Amino acid sequence: MKTRDLFPLRMVLALMALGMILADGSAFAQTAAPVIAATPITRVPYIIKKPGHYLLKKDLVFTPTVAASGQAITIAADDVTLDLGGHVISSSAPQDATNTTRGVGLASAPTIHTTIRNGVLRNFNHGILLQKNDSAGRVLIEDMVISNSGTGGILVEATSIEIRHCTIVDTGYNQALTTTFGISASGAGSTRIVDNDISNSLYTTGFLNIGIITTSGIVERNRILGHGVAGISCSGESFALDNVISGFANGIQAASAAVKYRGNTTFNTILSPF
């Protein structure tokens, strides 16, 4: 057999091999990103002491060991992602002025770089309280349901804050307070409070409840129903955009001339829409 007669056969074999490689895909497969295992949380109180990803594995009840105080989950490390896995953490403390419990709170940490997502916090005085004097760090809170809080659903102080797709309902069983709120976010940097539902229906004595409080940032596409002094209270360079607000004395309360607003819908406001 002559050499030139073998060339077509070699080409056929090469094409067959190439077809097998393409069908298998292994020759072109890229190395998958490593899967980071989450540290399971199966009890409360629980203290997060190291950076990493933490996952709640079941519904839990927080029973305070000292009076009606303490935190179900304490974040005592930087660079933490806390995923509640769709589960519920509830407090067994009395629903009155003695309850100072927190669903998720801080210990003394140098900075806050924290993500909290995907779960339910119920019957705490504060659902989430991430409050630091230096307000350093980044916080993302998303897809949380926080119900029946005594003082507030979410309170955050950080340099960069985003709170999105959360539901805050029935805040205000602690009626000894001067102010209750759904979401309060403040800091020297950027703040975005976007696409949240707030219905604070428990507070009935006076106009002391506020839906959203921010010192500077964008408050956009939120739905705020209830009663109290203001649906949204802004100061600093804030922008309220396309929110729906009902039932408050004031729709949007601006504590600074730098506050801007556009496209908001207010109804059933007693004193002023803006």
Short mmCIF file of C-alpha atoms in Angstrom, two decimals:
data_model
loop_
_atom_site.label_atom_id
_atom_site.label_comp_id
_atom_site.label_asym_id
_atom_site.label_seq_id
_atom_site.Cartn_x
_atom_site.Cartn_y
_atom_site.Cartn_z
CA MET A 1 0.00 0.00 0.00
CA LYS A 2 1.36 3.40 -0.94
CA THR A 3 1.77 6.18 1.62
CA ARG A 4 -0.56 8.48 -0.25
CA ASP A 5 -3.33 5.88 0.09
CA LEU A 6 -3.08 5.97 3.92
CA PHE A 7 -3.61 9.73 4.22
CA PRO A 8 -7.40 9.70 3.89
CA LEU A 9 -7.64 6.93 6.49
CA ARG A 10 -5.49 8.90 8.91
CA MET A 11 -7.70 11.93 8.40
CA VAL A 12 -10.82 9.87 9.05
CA LEU A 13 -9.36 8.50 12.30
CA ALA A 14 -8.33 11.99 13.40
CA LEU A 15 -11.80 13.34 12.74
CA MET A 16 -13.36 10.45 14.67
CA ALA A 17 -11.11 11.15 17.64
CA LEU A 18 -11.95 14.84 17.52
CA GLY A 19 -15.66 14.02 17.49
CA MET A 20 -15.26 11.83 20.58
CA ILE A 21 -13.41 14.62 22.38
CA LEU A 22 -16.07 17.17 21.51
CA ALA A 23 -18.86 14.84 22.63
CA ASP A 24 -17.14 14.17 25.92
CA GLY A 25 -16.15 17.79 26.40
CA SER A 26 -13.35 16.83 28.77
CA ALA A 27 -10.64 18.26 26.57
CA PHE A 28 -12.24 21.68 26.79
CA ALA A 29 -13.58 21.53 30.35
CA GLN A 30 -12.51 24.27 32.69
CA THR A 31 -11.68 23.67 36.29
CA ALA A 32 -14.77 24.40 38.37
CA ALA A 33 -14.55 26.96 41.14
CA PRO A 34 -13.99 25.28 44.49
CA VAL A 35 -17.10 24.78 46.59
CA ILE A 36 -16.68 26.45 49.97
CA ALA A 37 -18.29 24.35 52.67
CA ALA A 38 -20.55 26.27 55.04
CA THR A 39 -20.16 25.91 58.78
CA PRO A 40 -23.50 24.59 60.10
CA ILE A 41 -25.37 26.38 62.88
CA THR A 42 -27.61 23.99 64.82
CA ARG A 43 -28.11 25.85 68.11
CA VAL A 44 -28.45 29.34 69.55
CA PRO A 45 -26.95 31.33 71.11
CA TYR A 46 -24.09 30.98 68.63
CA ILE A 47 -20.96 33.12 68.25
CA ILE A 48 -19.27 33.43 64.85
CA LYS A 49 -15.58 33.78 65.68
CA LYS A 50 -13.95 33.27 62.26
CA PRO A 51 -14.48 34.63 58.75
CA GLY A 52 -16.43 32.36 56.45
CA HIS A 53 -19.81 31.09 55.31
CA TYR A 54 -22.31 29.97 57.97
CA LEU A 55 -25.58 28.14 57.33
CA LEU A 56 -28.53 27.66 59.68
CA LYS A 57 -29.66 24.03 59.44
CA LYS A 58 -33.06 24.11 61.18
CA ASP A 59 -35.63 26.31 62.92
CA LEU A 60 -34.41 27.41 66.35
CA VAL A 61 -35.76 29.13 69.47
CA PHE A 62 -33.55 31.55 71.40
CA THR A 63 -34.15 31.38 75.16
CA PRO A 64 -32.26 34.13 77.04
CA THR A 65 -30.13 32.91 79.92
CA VAL A 66 -30.00 36.34 81.60
CA ALA A 67 -33.36 38.09 81.95
CA ALA A 68 -34.68 39.04 78.51
CA SER A 69 -31.36 40.00 76.89
CA GLY A 70 -28.71 38.61 74.60
CA GLN A 71 -28.26 37.73 70.93
CA ALA A 72 -29.25 34.57 69.10
CA ILE A 73 -26.30 34.89 66.70
CA THR A 74 -23.32 37.11 67.48
CA ILE A 75 -20.92 38.10 64.71
CA ALA A 76 -17.46 38.47 66.22
CA ALA A 77 -15.41 38.25 63.02
CA ASP A 78 -14.91 40.13 59.77
CA ASP A 79 -15.87 38.81 56.29
CA VAL A 80 -18.87 36.72 57.34
CA THR A 81 -21.76 35.40 55.25
CA LEU A 82 -24.69 34.22 57.34
CA ASP A 83 -27.33 32.25 55.43
CA LEU A 84 -30.37 31.26 57.44
CA GLY A 85 -31.30 28.65 54.85
CA GLY A 86 -34.96 29.63 54.86
CA HIS A 87 -35.27 28.79 58.56
CA VAL A 88 -36.77 30.68 61.52
CA ILE A 89 -35.09 31.93 64.69
CA SER A 90 -37.54 33.16 67.31
CA SER A 91 -37.10 34.61 70.79
CA SER A 92 -38.97 33.26 73.79
CA ALA A 93 -38.48 36.49 75.78
CA PRO A 94 -41.59 38.42 76.88
CA GLN A 95 -42.99 40.81 74.31
CA ASP A 96 -42.73 43.95 76.42
CA ALA A 97 -40.30 46.68 77.43
CA THR A 98 -38.06 44.20 79.28
CA ASN A 99 -37.11 42.43 76.04
CA THR A 100 -33.74 43.61 74.71
CA THR A 101 -32.92 40.52 72.66
CA ARG A 102 -31.43 40.63 69.16
CA GLY A 103 -31.73 38.08 66.41
CA VAL A 104 -28.32 38.89 64.89
CA GLY A 105 -25.91 41.33 66.51
CA LEU A 106 -22.24 42.26 66.78
CA ALA A 107 -19.46 41.71 69.23
CA SER A 108 -16.46 44.02 69.24
CA ALA A 109 -14.89 43.54 65.81
CA PRO A 110 -12.52 45.88 63.94
CA THR A 111 -14.74 46.22 60.86
CA ILE A 112 -18.01 44.88 59.50
CA HIS A 113 -17.98 43.06 56.17
CA THR A 114 -21.13 41.01 56.53
CA THR A 115 -23.85 39.42 54.43
CA ILE A 116 -27.07 38.19 56.05
CA ARG A 117 -29.72 36.50 53.94
CA ASN A 118 -32.62 34.13 53.48
CA GLY A 119 -34.44 33.57 56.76
CA VAL A 120 -36.90 34.69 59.41
CA LEU A 121 -36.24 36.47 62.73
CA ARG A 122 -39.23 36.70 65.05
CA ASN A 123 -40.09 38.24 68.45
CA PHE A 124 -36.76 39.99 69.08
CA ASN A 125 -36.45 43.59 70.27
CA HIS A 126 -34.19 44.13 67.23
CA GLY A 127 -34.22 41.64 64.41
CA ILE A 128 -30.77 42.68 63.14
CA LEU A 129 -28.62 45.20 64.99
CA LEU A 130 -25.21 45.92 63.44
CA GLN A 131 -24.23 49.11 65.19
CA LYS A 132 -20.66 50.41 65.59
CA ASN A 133 -19.32 53.80 66.57
CA ASP A 134 -16.81 53.92 63.68
CA SER A 135 -19.38 52.70 61.13
CA ALA A 136 -16.69 50.92 59.11
CA GLY A 137 -17.27 48.17 56.59
CA ARG A 138 -19.82 46.77 54.14
CA VAL A 139 -23.18 45.18 54.96
CA LEU A 140 -25.60 43.39 52.65
CA ILE A 141 -28.94 42.18 54.01
CA GLU A 142 -31.32 40.48 51.60
CA ASP A 143 -34.38 38.22 51.50
CA MET A 144 -35.06 38.42 55.24
CA VAL A 145 -38.44 38.37 56.99
CA ILE A 146 -38.38 40.13 60.36
CA SER A 147 -41.60 40.06 62.33
CA ASN A 148 -42.93 41.21 65.68
CA SER A 149 -39.92 43.29 66.73
CA GLY A 150 -40.09 45.46 69.83
CA THR A 151 -38.03 48.44 68.63
CA GLY A 152 -36.86 47.88 65.06
CA GLY A 153 -36.51 45.34 62.32
CA ILE A 154 -33.06 46.24 60.95
CA LEU A 155 -30.56 48.79 62.26
CA VAL A 156 -27.19 49.09 60.50
CA GLU A 157 -24.28 51.49 60.71
CA ALA A 158 -21.56 50.92 58.09
CA THR A 159 -19.66 52.61 55.29
CA SER A 160 -21.49 50.72 52.55
CA ILE A 161 -25.00 49.35 53.12
CA GLU A 162 -27.50 47.56 50.92
CA ILE A 163 -30.80 46.25 52.27
CA ARG A 164 -33.02 44.65 49.65
CA HIS A 165 -35.99 42.32 49.22
CA CYS A 166 -36.76 42.19 52.94
CA THR A 167 -40.13 42.12 54.69
CA ILE A 168 -40.55 43.89 58.04
CA VAL A 169 -43.92 43.41 59.73
CA ASP A 170 -45.52 44.21 63.10
CA THR A 171 -42.85 46.33 64.76
CA GLY A 172 -43.60 48.05 68.05
CA TYR A 173 -44.69 45.79 70.89
CA ASN A 174 -42.29 47.78 73.09
CA GLN A 175 -44.56 50.81 73.40
CA ALA A 176 -42.51 52.35 76.22
CA LEU A 177 -40.13 53.67 73.56
CA THR A 178 -40.15 57.07 71.89
CA THR A 179 -39.39 55.75 68.40
CA THR A 180 -39.83 52.48 66.57
CA PHE A 181 -38.84 51.78 62.98
CA GLY A 182 -38.78 49.20 60.23
CA ILE A 183 -35.31 49.87 58.76
CA SER A 184 -32.64 52.31 59.95
CA ALA A 185 -29.41 52.60 57.93
CA SER A 186 -26.69 55.19 58.40
CA GLY A 187 -23.07 55.72 57.51
CA ALA A 188 -20.57 57.99 55.82
CA GLY A 189 -20.62 56.09 52.51
CA SER A 190 -23.21 54.65 50.16
CA THR A 191 -26.57 53.32 51.34
CA ARG A 192 -29.25 51.61 49.22
CA ILE A 193 -32.59 50.52 50.67
CA VAL A 194 -34.38 48.91 47.75
CA ASP A 195 -37.53 46.86 47.16
CA ASN A 196 -38.55 46.14 50.74
CA ASP A 197 -42.02 45.71 52.27
CA ILE A 198 -42.65 47.35 55.64
CA SER A 199 -45.93 47.12 57.51
CA ASN A 200 -45.69 48.31 61.10
CA SER A 201 -49.17 47.77 62.43
CA LEU A 202 -48.60 47.16 66.13
CA TYR A 203 -47.76 50.69 67.21
CA THR A 204 -51.02 52.51 67.86
CA THR A 205 -50.27 55.14 70.53
CA GLY A 206 -49.17 58.36 68.86
CA PHE A 207 -47.11 59.25 65.82
CA LEU A 208 -43.77 57.78 66.89
CA ASN A 209 -43.22 55.08 64.31
CA ILE A 210 -41.04 55.52 61.20
CA GLY A 211 -40.90 53.13 58.28
CA ILE A 212 -37.39 53.84 56.95
CA ILE A 213 -34.67 56.06 58.43
CA THR A 214 -31.48 56.95 56.55
CA THR A 215 -28.79 59.61 56.88
CA SER A 216 -27.65 59.47 53.27
CA GLY A 217 -28.47 57.17 50.41
CA ILE A 218 -31.06 55.93 47.95
CA VAL A 219 -34.46 54.73 49.18
CA GLU A 220 -36.14 53.15 46.16
CA ARG A 221 -39.22 51.06 45.29
CA ASN A 222 -40.19 50.28 48.87
CA ARG A 223 -43.77 49.73 50.03
CA ILE A 224 -44.40 51.21 53.47
CA LEU A 225 -47.74 50.85 55.22
CA GLY A 226 -48.61 51.70 58.80
CA HIS A 227 -49.00 54.72 61.01
CA GLY A 228 -46.61 57.05 62.77
CA VAL A 229 -44.64 60.20 62.17
CA ALA A 230 -43.19 59.38 58.72
CA GLY A 231 -43.05 56.67 56.13
CA ILE A 232 -39.50 57.71 55.22
CA SER A 233 -37.25 60.01 57.27
CA CYS A 234 -34.15 61.24 55.41
CA SER A 235 -31.25 63.49 56.22
CA GLY A 236 -27.99 64.26 54.46
CA GLU A 237 -27.78 63.70 50.70
CA SER A 238 -30.65 61.25 50.27
CA PHE A 239 -32.90 60.41 47.34
CA ALA A 240 -36.37 58.84 47.75
CA LEU A 241 -37.52 57.34 44.46
CA ASP A 242 -40.69 55.45 43.43
CA ASN A 243 -41.80 54.43 46.92
CA VAL A 244 -45.41 53.76 47.98
CA ILE A 245 -46.32 55.13 51.42
CA SER A 246 -49.62 55.01 53.30
CA GLY A 247 -50.99 55.82 56.74
CA PHE A 248 -48.33 58.09 58.23
CA ALA A 249 -48.56 61.70 59.34
CA ASN A 250 -45.91 62.57 56.75
CA GLY A 251 -45.08 60.58 53.68
CA ILE A 252 -41.45 61.71 53.43
CA GLN A 253 -39.83 63.71 56.20
CA ALA A 254 -36.75 65.63 54.98
CA ALA A 255 -34.35 66.90 57.63
CA SER A 256 -32.02 68.47 55.05
CA ALA A 257 -32.33 70.59 51.93
CA ALA A 258 -30.10 68.01 50.22
CA VAL A 259 -32.88 65.41 50.32
CA LYS A 260 -34.48 64.86 46.90
CA TYR A 261 -37.54 62.82 45.95
CA ARG A 262 -39.26 61.76 42.75
CA GLY A 263 -42.06 59.48 41.62
CA ASN A 264 -43.31 58.53 45.08
CA THR A 265 -46.95 57.64 45.72
CA THR A 266 -48.44 58.67 49.06
CA PHE A 267 -51.99 58.29 50.29
CA ASN A 268 -53.83 58.45 53.60
CA THR A 269 -51.19 60.80 54.98
CA ILE A 270 -52.53 63.07 57.71
CA LEU A 271 -50.32 66.17 57.63
CA SER A 272 -48.27 66.23 54.49
CA PRO A 273 -47.31 63.86 51.66
CA PHE A 274 -43.78 65.33 51.71
#
